[in-house]
Short mmCIF file of N, CA and C in Angstrom, two decimals:
data_model
loop_
_atom_site.label_atom_id
_atom_site.label_comp_id
_atom_site.label_asym_id
_atom_site.label_seq_id
_atom_site.Cartn_x
_atom_site.Cartn_y
_atom_site.Cartn_z
N UNK A 300 23.13 2.04 -32.66
CA UNK A 300 21.57 2.54 -33.48
C UNK A 300 21.90 1.80 -34.95
N UNK A 301 20.00 0.88 -34.55
CA UNK A 301 19.40 0.36 -35.20
C UNK A 301 18.56 0.77 -36.84
N UNK A 302 19.00 1.98 -36.73
CA UNK A 302 17.81 2.98 -38.08
C UNK A 302 16.79 2.37 -38.44
N UNK A 303 15.50 1.84 -36.97
CA UNK A 303 15.48 1.95 -36.84
C UNK A 303 13.28 2.67 -37.15
N UNK A 304 13.85 4.13 -37.45
CA UNK A 304 12.88 4.62 -36.66
C UNK A 304 11.98 5.27 -35.64
N UNK A 305 10.80 4.96 -35.72
CA UNK A 305 10.10 5.36 -35.09
C UNK A 305 9.93 4.72 -33.57
N UNK A 306 10.08 3.35 -33.57
CA UNK A 306 10.06 2.25 -32.42
C UNK A 306 11.27 2.26 -31.95
N UNK A 307 12.71 3.26 -32.85
CA UNK A 307 13.80 3.02 -32.00
C UNK A 307 13.58 4.04 -31.11
N UNK A 308 12.89 5.22 -31.45
CA UNK A 308 12.90 6.64 -30.26
C UNK A 308 12.13 5.94 -29.09
N UNK A 309 11.31 5.12 -28.98
CA UNK A 309 10.62 5.07 -27.91
C UNK A 309 11.46 4.05 -27.21
N UNK A 310 12.13 2.41 -27.56
CA UNK A 310 13.67 1.92 -27.94
C UNK A 310 14.72 2.75 -26.75
N UNK A 311 15.37 3.13 -27.19
CA UNK A 311 16.27 4.27 -26.71
C UNK A 311 15.60 4.94 -25.81
N UNK A 312 14.34 5.48 -25.93
CA UNK A 312 13.84 6.11 -23.96
C UNK A 312 13.89 5.01 -22.87
N UNK A 313 13.16 4.12 -23.13
CA UNK A 313 13.01 3.23 -22.00
C UNK A 313 14.47 2.28 -21.51
N UNK A 314 15.24 3.07 -22.34
CA UNK A 314 16.89 1.64 -21.75
C UNK A 314 17.39 3.42 -21.30
N UNK A 315 16.90 4.14 -22.06
CA UNK A 315 17.67 5.53 -20.55
C UNK A 315 16.78 6.42 -19.47
N UNK A 316 15.68 5.63 -19.61
CA UNK A 316 14.12 5.30 -18.44
C UNK A 316 14.77 4.74 -17.17
N UNK A 317 15.29 3.30 -17.47
CA UNK A 317 15.98 1.93 -16.80
C UNK A 317 17.40 3.44 -16.49
N UNK A 318 18.01 3.47 -16.86
CA UNK A 318 19.19 4.18 -16.97
C UNK A 318 18.87 6.08 -15.85
N UNK A 319 17.33 6.26 -15.86
CA UNK A 319 17.98 6.69 -14.61
C UNK A 319 17.19 8.56 -15.35
N UNK A 320 17.15 8.62 -16.86
CA UNK A 320 17.39 9.86 -17.40
C UNK A 320 15.09 9.79 -17.19
N UNK A 321 14.61 11.08 -17.14
CA UNK A 321 13.23 11.28 -17.28
C UNK A 321 12.90 12.33 -18.23
N UNK A 322 13.65 12.97 -18.68
CA UNK A 322 13.51 13.59 -21.00
C UNK A 322 14.31 13.07 -21.36
N UNK A 323 13.25 12.89 -22.97
CA UNK A 323 14.50 12.28 -24.34
C UNK A 323 13.85 13.21 -25.09
N UNK A 324 15.35 13.62 -25.31
CA UNK A 324 15.04 14.66 -26.76
C UNK A 324 14.52 13.67 -27.73
N UNK A 325 13.51 13.65 -28.40
CA UNK A 325 13.55 13.01 -30.15
C UNK A 325 13.50 14.94 -31.55
N UNK A 326 14.45 14.47 -32.47
CA UNK A 326 14.88 15.09 -33.21
C UNK A 326 13.76 15.16 -34.88
N UNK A 327 14.15 15.23 -35.64
CA UNK A 327 13.23 14.96 -36.78
C UNK A 327 13.87 14.30 -37.22
N UNK A 328 13.45 12.76 -37.64
CA UNK A 328 13.79 11.96 -38.46
C UNK A 328 14.52 11.38 -37.58
N UNK A 329 14.21 10.96 -36.77
CA UNK A 329 14.72 10.16 -35.18
C UNK A 329 14.98 9.09 -36.06
N UNK A 330 16.52 7.88 -35.71
CA UNK A 330 17.01 7.02 -36.35
C UNK A 330 16.62 6.61 -37.00
N UNK A 331 16.20 7.72 -38.28
CA UNK A 331 16.27 6.68 -39.80
C UNK A 331 17.07 5.95 -40.29
N UNK A 332 15.78 5.51 -41.40
CA UNK A 332 17.52 4.81 -41.75
C UNK A 332 17.98 5.60 -43.19
N UNK A 333 16.83 6.81 -43.57
CA UNK A 333 16.85 7.45 -44.61
C UNK A 333 16.34 7.43 -45.21
N UNK A 334 16.68 7.09 -46.80
CA UNK A 334 16.08 6.79 -48.36
C UNK A 334 15.27 4.78 -48.74
N UNK A 335 15.13 5.00 -49.79
CA UNK A 335 14.46 3.45 -49.78
C UNK A 335 15.42 3.65 -51.21
N UNK A 336 15.50 3.09 -52.17
CA UNK A 336 16.16 3.07 -53.65
C UNK A 336 15.57 3.50 -54.84
N UNK A 337 14.90 4.30 -54.26
CA UNK A 337 14.15 5.42 -55.03
C UNK A 337 13.48 6.71 -54.87
N UNK A 338 15.08 6.33 -53.20
CA UNK A 338 15.08 8.09 -52.86
C UNK A 338 13.50 8.61 -51.49
N UNK A 339 13.11 8.18 -51.47
CA UNK A 339 11.65 8.34 -50.55
C UNK A 339 11.66 7.54 -49.44
N UNK A 340 11.75 9.09 -48.23
CA UNK A 340 11.95 8.41 -46.85
C UNK A 340 11.16 7.32 -46.51
N UNK A 341 11.88 6.55 -45.76
CA UNK A 341 10.67 4.78 -44.94
C UNK A 341 9.66 6.08 -44.51
N UNK A 342 10.02 6.97 -43.43
CA UNK A 342 9.44 7.40 -42.72
C UNK A 342 9.05 9.07 -43.04
N UNK A 343 7.65 9.27 -42.66
CA UNK A 343 7.80 10.94 -42.26
C UNK A 343 8.67 11.67 -41.50
N UNK A 344 8.76 12.45 -41.96
CA UNK A 344 10.06 13.44 -40.39
C UNK A 344 9.52 13.86 -39.62
N UNK A 345 8.43 13.58 -39.08
CA UNK A 345 8.41 13.94 -37.47
C UNK A 345 7.80 12.50 -36.71
N UNK A 346 7.53 11.73 -37.51
CA UNK A 346 6.39 9.90 -37.03
C UNK A 346 7.91 9.16 -35.48
N UNK A 347 9.02 9.83 -35.58
CA UNK A 347 9.68 9.11 -34.16
C UNK A 347 8.85 10.22 -32.67
N UNK A 348 9.03 11.35 -33.16
CA UNK A 348 7.75 12.44 -32.61
C UNK A 348 6.58 11.83 -32.01
N UNK A 349 5.61 11.45 -32.88
CA UNK A 349 4.41 11.00 -33.35
C UNK A 349 3.86 10.24 -32.30
N UNK A 350 4.88 8.59 -32.87
CA UNK A 350 4.13 7.73 -31.72
C UNK A 350 4.89 7.82 -30.38
N UNK A 351 6.05 8.29 -30.32
CA UNK A 351 6.11 9.02 -28.77
C UNK A 351 4.80 9.16 -28.40
N UNK A 352 4.61 10.54 -28.69
CA UNK A 352 3.33 10.86 -28.25
C UNK A 352 2.89 9.94 -27.22
N UNK A 353 2.27 9.18 -27.89
CA UNK A 353 1.10 8.13 -27.84
C UNK A 353 1.87 7.16 -26.56
N UNK A 354 2.78 7.03 -26.09
CA UNK A 354 3.27 5.82 -25.78
C UNK A 354 3.86 7.08 -24.48
N UNK A 355 4.07 8.53 -24.49
CA UNK A 355 4.59 8.91 -23.62
C UNK A 355 5.06 8.44 -21.43
N UNK A 356 3.22 8.17 -21.97
CA UNK A 356 2.83 8.11 -20.09
C UNK A 356 3.44 6.95 -19.30
N UNK A 357 3.15 6.16 -20.98
CA UNK A 357 3.07 4.84 -20.35
C UNK A 357 4.94 4.05 -20.04
N UNK A 358 5.46 5.23 -21.22
CA UNK A 358 7.20 4.73 -20.85
C UNK A 358 7.39 5.76 -19.74
N UNK A 359 6.97 6.75 -19.37
CA UNK A 359 7.43 7.20 -18.08
C UNK A 359 8.45 7.71 -18.00
N UNK A 360 8.31 8.71 -19.56
CA UNK A 360 9.82 9.93 -19.93
C UNK A 360 8.86 11.34 -20.65
N UNK A 361 9.70 12.03 -20.57
CA UNK A 361 8.63 13.21 -21.60
C UNK A 361 9.51 13.51 -22.48
N UNK A 362 8.79 13.46 -23.32
CA UNK A 362 9.89 13.81 -25.27
C UNK A 362 9.76 15.14 -24.62
N UNK A 363 11.10 15.58 -25.43
CA UNK A 363 11.67 17.59 -25.73
C UNK A 363 11.51 17.46 -26.92
N UNK A 364 10.68 17.69 -27.82
CA UNK A 364 10.95 17.14 -29.44
C UNK A 364 11.23 18.54 -29.66
N UNK A 365 12.17 18.55 -31.19
CA UNK A 365 13.13 19.37 -32.00
C UNK A 365 12.83 19.43 -33.28
N UNK A 366 11.94 20.35 -33.60
CA UNK A 366 12.71 20.30 -35.54
C UNK A 366 13.44 20.32 -35.94
N UNK A 367 13.17 20.55 -36.78
CA UNK A 367 14.59 20.83 -37.89
C UNK A 367 15.79 22.14 -37.58
N UNK A 368 16.50 22.65 -38.08
CA UNK A 368 17.35 22.79 -37.31
C UNK A 368 18.67 23.25 -38.09
N UNK A 369 18.79 24.18 -38.89
CA UNK A 369 19.40 24.34 -40.29
C UNK A 369 20.63 25.76 -39.08
N UNK A 370 21.37 26.15 -39.96
CA UNK A 370 22.49 27.46 -39.47
C UNK A 370 22.33 28.53 -40.43
N UNK A 371 21.96 29.17 -40.11
CA UNK A 371 22.04 31.13 -40.75
C UNK A 371 23.32 31.40 -40.60
N UNK A 372 24.12 31.33 -41.97
CA UNK A 372 24.90 31.65 -42.34
C UNK A 372 26.17 33.24 -42.34
N UNK A 373 24.67 33.58 -42.67
CA UNK A 373 24.68 35.82 -42.08
C UNK A 373 24.77 35.84 -40.97
N UNK A 374 23.83 34.72 -40.23
CA UNK A 374 24.18 35.33 -38.52
C UNK A 374 25.10 35.02 -37.79
N UNK A 375 25.10 33.60 -38.33
CA UNK A 375 25.88 32.70 -37.66
C UNK A 375 25.76 32.23 -36.48
N UNK A 376 24.38 31.39 -36.82
CA UNK A 376 23.18 30.92 -35.43
C UNK A 376 23.02 29.85 -36.34
N UNK A 377 22.47 29.38 -35.39
CA UNK A 377 21.31 27.43 -35.16
C UNK A 377 19.84 28.41 -35.37
N UNK A 378 18.97 27.65 -36.07
CA UNK A 378 17.76 28.60 -35.83
C UNK A 378 16.71 26.81 -35.94
N UNK A 379 15.44 26.83 -34.93
CA UNK A 379 14.63 26.26 -35.54
C UNK A 379 13.85 26.06 -37.20
N UNK A 380 13.41 25.59 -37.99
CA UNK A 380 13.49 26.77 -39.77
C UNK A 380 11.64 26.84 -39.16
N UNK A 381 11.67 26.21 -38.95
CA UNK A 381 9.97 26.87 -38.21
C UNK A 381 9.98 28.43 -37.43
N UNK A 382 10.97 28.76 -37.61
CA UNK A 382 11.18 29.94 -36.38
C UNK A 382 11.77 31.58 -37.15
N UNK A 383 12.10 31.10 -38.32
CA UNK A 383 12.69 31.88 -39.35
C UNK A 383 11.91 31.89 -40.85
N UNK A 384 12.12 34.03 -40.46
CA UNK A 384 12.04 34.27 -41.90
C UNK A 384 11.77 33.72 -43.19
N UNK A 385 11.02 33.73 -44.35
CA UNK A 385 11.57 32.39 -45.89
C UNK A 385 12.38 32.85 -46.27
N UNK A 386 13.24 34.16 -45.97
CA UNK A 386 14.41 34.60 -46.76
C UNK A 386 15.24 34.94 -46.12
N UNK A 387 15.36 33.93 -45.52
CA UNK A 387 16.58 33.99 -44.90
C UNK A 387 18.00 32.90 -45.59
N UNK A 388 18.72 32.42 -45.26
CA UNK A 388 19.70 32.27 -46.20
C UNK A 388 20.28 30.84 -45.20
N UNK A 389 19.31 29.49 -45.35
CA UNK A 389 19.82 28.32 -44.53
C UNK A 389 20.95 27.62 -45.20
N UNK A 390 21.42 26.96 -44.51
CA UNK A 390 22.28 25.47 -44.99
C UNK A 390 22.25 24.43 -44.20
N UNK A 391 21.45 23.34 -43.90
CA UNK A 391 21.79 22.53 -43.68
C UNK A 391 22.75 20.45 -43.98
N UNK A 392 22.64 20.27 -42.37
CA UNK A 392 23.50 18.67 -43.32
C UNK A 392 22.50 17.57 -42.61
N UNK A 393 21.88 16.79 -43.57
CA UNK A 393 21.47 15.66 -42.81
C UNK A 393 22.21 14.72 -42.10
N UNK A 394 21.79 13.95 -40.92
CA UNK A 394 23.19 12.10 -40.76
C UNK A 394 23.62 12.15 -41.98
N UNK A 395 22.92 11.86 -42.55
CA UNK A 395 22.76 10.40 -43.40
C UNK A 395 24.46 11.35 -44.49
N UNK A 396 23.84 12.48 -45.02
CA UNK A 396 24.70 13.80 -45.89
C UNK A 396 26.19 13.65 -45.32
N UNK A 397 26.18 13.61 -44.01
CA UNK A 397 27.38 14.11 -42.13
C UNK A 397 28.07 12.36 -42.85
N UNK A 398 27.19 11.26 -42.54
CA UNK A 398 28.30 9.77 -43.15
C UNK A 398 28.67 9.86 -44.62
N UNK A 399 27.46 10.42 -45.27
CA UNK A 399 27.73 9.27 -47.11
C UNK A 399 28.82 10.69 -47.43
N UNK A 400 28.51 11.90 -47.07
CA UNK A 400 29.36 12.82 -47.86
C UNK A 400 30.59 13.21 -47.47
N UNK A 401 30.79 13.60 -46.04
CA UNK A 401 32.15 13.64 -46.09
C UNK A 401 32.74 11.96 -45.20
N UNK A 402 31.79 11.74 -44.00
CA UNK A 402 32.68 11.09 -43.32
C UNK A 402 33.66 9.99 -43.73
N UNK A 403 32.32 9.06 -44.42
CA UNK A 403 33.12 8.11 -44.99
C UNK A 403 34.22 8.25 -46.01
N UNK A 404 33.46 9.89 -46.85
CA UNK A 404 35.07 9.61 -48.44
C UNK A 404 35.90 10.55 -47.26
N UNK A 405 36.69 11.11 -46.03
CA UNK A 405 37.71 11.87 -45.36
C UNK A 405 37.32 12.88 -45.75
N UNK A 406 36.33 13.46 -45.96
CA UNK A 406 36.47 15.16 -45.82
C UNK A 406 35.99 15.68 -44.73
N UNK A 407 36.47 16.80 -44.70
CA UNK A 407 36.28 17.57 -43.36
C UNK A 407 35.30 18.03 -42.92
N UNK A 408 34.26 17.96 -42.15
CA UNK A 408 33.58 18.63 -41.91
C UNK A 408 33.03 19.82 -42.35
N UNK A 409 32.05 21.77 -41.98
CA UNK A 409 32.03 22.26 -42.68
C UNK A 409 32.62 22.50 -41.18
N UNK A 410 33.27 24.16 -41.06
CA UNK A 410 33.76 24.39 -39.22
C UNK A 410 31.97 25.29 -39.32
N UNK A 411 31.12 25.77 -39.80
CA UNK A 411 29.86 25.95 -39.63
C UNK A 411 29.62 24.57 -39.54
N UNK A 412 29.46 23.64 -39.21
CA UNK A 412 28.63 22.71 -38.71
C UNK A 412 28.27 21.72 -37.00
N UNK A 413 30.26 22.03 -36.92
CA UNK A 413 30.78 21.16 -35.60
C UNK A 413 32.28 21.63 -35.60
N UNK A 414 32.75 22.38 -34.31
CA UNK A 414 34.45 22.00 -33.89
C UNK A 414 34.33 21.31 -34.49
N UNK A 415 36.43 21.93 -34.29
CA UNK A 415 37.14 20.51 -35.03
C UNK A 415 37.57 19.86 -34.71
N UNK A 416 37.06 20.03 -32.68
CA UNK A 416 37.92 19.04 -31.74
C UNK A 416 36.81 17.78 -31.87
N UNK A 417 35.62 18.41 -32.41
CA UNK A 417 33.99 17.20 -32.57
C UNK A 417 34.15 16.49 -33.27
N UNK A 418 34.62 17.22 -34.34
CA UNK A 418 34.87 16.62 -36.09
C UNK A 418 36.13 15.35 -35.97
N UNK A 419 36.86 15.32 -35.02
CA UNK A 419 38.20 15.06 -35.68
C UNK A 419 37.96 13.69 -34.82
N UNK A 420 36.57 13.91 -33.30
CA UNK A 420 36.93 12.60 -33.42
C UNK A 420 35.49 11.83 -33.85
N UNK A 421 34.95 12.98 -34.55
CA UNK A 421 33.77 11.58 -35.74
C UNK A 421 34.19 10.71 -36.73
N UNK A 422 35.04 12.34 -37.23
CA UNK A 422 36.46 11.73 -39.02
C UNK A 422 37.36 10.55 -37.92
N UNK A 423 37.29 10.34 -37.23
CA UNK A 423 37.49 8.66 -36.01
C UNK A 423 36.90 7.51 -36.16
N UNK A 424 36.02 8.32 -35.64
CA UNK A 424 34.73 7.01 -34.98
C UNK A 424 34.20 6.85 -36.32
N UNK A 425 34.25 7.21 -37.34
CA UNK A 425 33.69 6.54 -38.77
C UNK A 425 34.64 7.00 -40.11
N UNK A 426 35.49 5.97 -39.64
CA UNK A 426 37.20 6.07 -40.62
C UNK A 426 36.29 6.23 -42.15
N UNK A 427 36.94 6.33 -42.84
CA UNK A 427 36.53 6.23 -44.68
C UNK A 427 36.20 5.07 -45.24
N UNK A 428 35.73 4.54 -45.78
CA UNK A 428 35.53 3.72 -46.66
C UNK A 428 36.16 3.00 -47.60
N UNK A 429 36.89 2.29 -47.91
CA UNK A 429 38.26 1.61 -48.77
C UNK A 429 37.61 1.13 -49.39
#
């Protein structure tokens, strides 16, 4: 991943189309590089979905847009944040948090976030920074 934001979503879709895909999931902050040195996001959270929708017919791949997913610990399930009550307790991790706060430090990912088998593969793929 090049972390190039919205344009990378287009790039990913074209590559997948060339391999026969006709649908492509674009989530919140797709391929986002995170924040700049002042802590501000490089792109708006749904910029990739907005850009993709402008080129969807030209690319020939249908976008499956997903919102921000959060975990509801009291219900032991995930849901899109815009579909839950404001009072519900939620937890979430961004891709940046997963890499920087867990994987690069050798910390295990929380059990609510992923299965142990998946966490082990991620830990092997992203060894702690020395």
